Amino acid sequence: DQQVKQNSPSLSVQEGRISILNCDYTNSMFDYFLWYKKYPAEGPTFLISISSIKDKNEDGRFTVFLNKSAKHLSLHIVPSQPGDSAVYFCAASRYTGGGNKLTFGTGTQLKVEL
Amino acid sequence: GAVVSQHPSRVICKSGTSVKIECRSLDFQATTMFWYRQFPKQSLMLMATSNEGSKATYEQGVEKDKFLINHASLTLSTLTVTSAHPEDSSFYICSARDQAGYGYTFGSGTRLTVV
């Protein structure tokens, strides 16, 4: 049962344009969401997070949007840079009663082309 | 920022032997650490939650006798893969939750190959 899904396994974007990565979840008990960037053979690196009490959080080039009614979140990267090429995972957790465990999505491979 | 050190980064072992992977929080105390496993081109799957001074909580389908977890101190958790078989070959990653808030810091991962 995949509670967190990233339906696009890959995304290709031109340098300077906006990258939009999407994530859907099924468990309405999730109340905290995170995005991670991962290179092969390395651990994930935290990018940005959002609590369920917000619908938007911004940090530099990265913005995360949360639509609780649709159980959907997205990560916007603008402008995209070649160094952004990596696999991006969204993750969700239940702060209350969930043991703080992270449930990861399946990942989206982003390729930013020159 | 918070740093989690994971060793070794890569290990090759013979079938039937045991392998220990260490995960250390370098500049913070981690009462809870998590162990994940990732197969190629797949998501990170939580194996177990490790709590300092108590038994680990394993996810459904993870054999606790095969994947031994010890969290003896606030800065160290270990995962021992016992009697390893080729199907245990995978990428293992630990993470620690810092006490300040919602942050989860990940180790750099261990590539285990069982031959």
PDB file of N, CA and C in Angstrom, chain A residues 16-19 58 60-63 76-81 84:
ATOM      1  N   GLY A  16      16.867  27.371 -16.298  1.00  0.00           N
ATOM      2  CA  GLY A  16      16.214  28.672 -16.208  1.00  0.00           C
ATOM      3  C   GLY A  16      14.703  28.598 -16.106  1.00  0.00           C
ATOM      4  N   ARG A  17      14.145  27.452 -16.516  1.00  0.00           N
ATOM      5  CA  ARG A  17      12.691  27.295 -16.447  1.00  0.00           C
ATOM      6  C   ARG A  17      12.279  26.773 -15.079  1.00  0.00           C
ATOM      7  N   ILE A  18      10.973  26.662 -14.891  1.00  0.00           N
ATOM      8  CA  ILE A  18      10.454  26.159 -13.630  1.00  0.00           C
ATOM      9  C   ILE A  18      10.331  24.635 -13.672  1.00  0.00           C
ATOM     10  N   SER A  19      10.731  23.994 -12.591  1.00  0.00           N
ATOM     11  CA  SER A  19      10.514  22.555 -12.426  1.00  0.00           C
ATOM     12  C   SER A  19       9.386  22.379 -11.417  1.00  0.00           C
ATOM     13  N   GLU A  58       8.218  28.797   1.370  1.00  0.00           N
ATOM     14  CA  GLU A  58       9.182  29.208   0.365  1.00  0.00           C
ATOM     15  C   GLU A  58      10.564  29.332   0.981  1.00  0.00           C
ATOM     16  N   GLY A  60      14.171  30.385  -0.825  1.00  0.00           N
ATOM     17  CA  GLY A  60      15.008  30.645  -1.992  1.00  0.00           C
ATOM     18  C   GLY A  60      14.322  30.231  -3.278  1.00  0.00           C
ATOM     19  N   ARG A  61      14.985  29.365  -4.031  1.00  0.00           N
ATOM     20  CA  ARG A  61      14.406  28.912  -5.314  1.00  0.00           C
ATOM     21  C   ARG A  61      13.341  27.838  -5.137  1.00  0.00           C
ATOM     22  N   PHE A  62      13.183  27.352  -3.930  1.00  0.00           N
ATOM     23  CA  PHE A  62      12.270  26.234  -3.683  1.00  0.00           C
ATOM     24  C   PHE A  62      10.993  26.705  -2.982  1.00  0.00           C
ATOM     25  N   THR A  63       9.869  26.280  -3.515  1.00  0.00           N
ATOM     26  CA  THR A  63       8.574  26.569  -2.904  1.00  0.00           C
ATOM     27  C   THR A  63       7.773  25.279  -2.873  1.00  0.00           C
ATOM     28  N   HIS A  76       8.146  23.444  -6.357  1.00  0.00           N
ATOM     29  CA  HIS A  76       8.513  24.273  -7.491  1.00  0.00           C
ATOM     30  C   HIS A  76       9.957  24.728  -7.322  1.00  0.00           C
ATOM     31  N   ILE A  77      10.719  24.573  -8.371  1.00  0.00           N
ATOM     32  CA  ILE A  77      12.101  25.035  -8.369  1.00  0.00           C
ATOM     33  C   ILE A  77      12.227  26.048  -9.504  1.00  0.00           C
ATOM     34  N   VAL A  78      12.564  27.290  -9.124  1.00  0.00           N
ATOM     35  CA  VAL A  78      12.689  28.298 -10.156  1.00  0.00           C
ATOM     36  C   VAL A  78      13.748  29.326  -9.789  1.00  0.00           C
ATOM     37  N   PRO A  79      14.680  29.649 -10.653  1.00  0.00           N
ATOM     38  CA  PRO A  79      14.921  28.983 -11.918  1.00  0.00           C
ATOM     39  C   PRO A  79      15.658  27.665 -11.713  1.00  0.00           C
ATOM     40  N   SER A  80      15.404  26.711 -12.566  1.00  0.00           N
ATOM     41  CA  SER A  80      16.075  25.424 -12.482  1.00  0.00           C
ATOM     42  C   SER A  80      17.525  25.560 -12.957  1.00  0.00           C
ATOM     43  N   GLN A  81      18.395  24.809 -12.289  1.00  0.00           N
ATOM     44  CA  GLN A  81      19.820  24.839 -12.627  1.00  0.00           C
ATOM     45  C   GLN A  81      20.310  23.414 -12.888  1.00  0.00           C
ATOM     46  N   ASP A  84      20.597  20.998 -10.109  1.00  0.00           N
ATOM     47  CA  ASP A  84      19.370  20.472  -9.491  1.00  0.00           C
ATOM     48  C   ASP A  84      19.057  19.059  -9.975  1.00  0.00           C
TER      49      ASP A  84
END
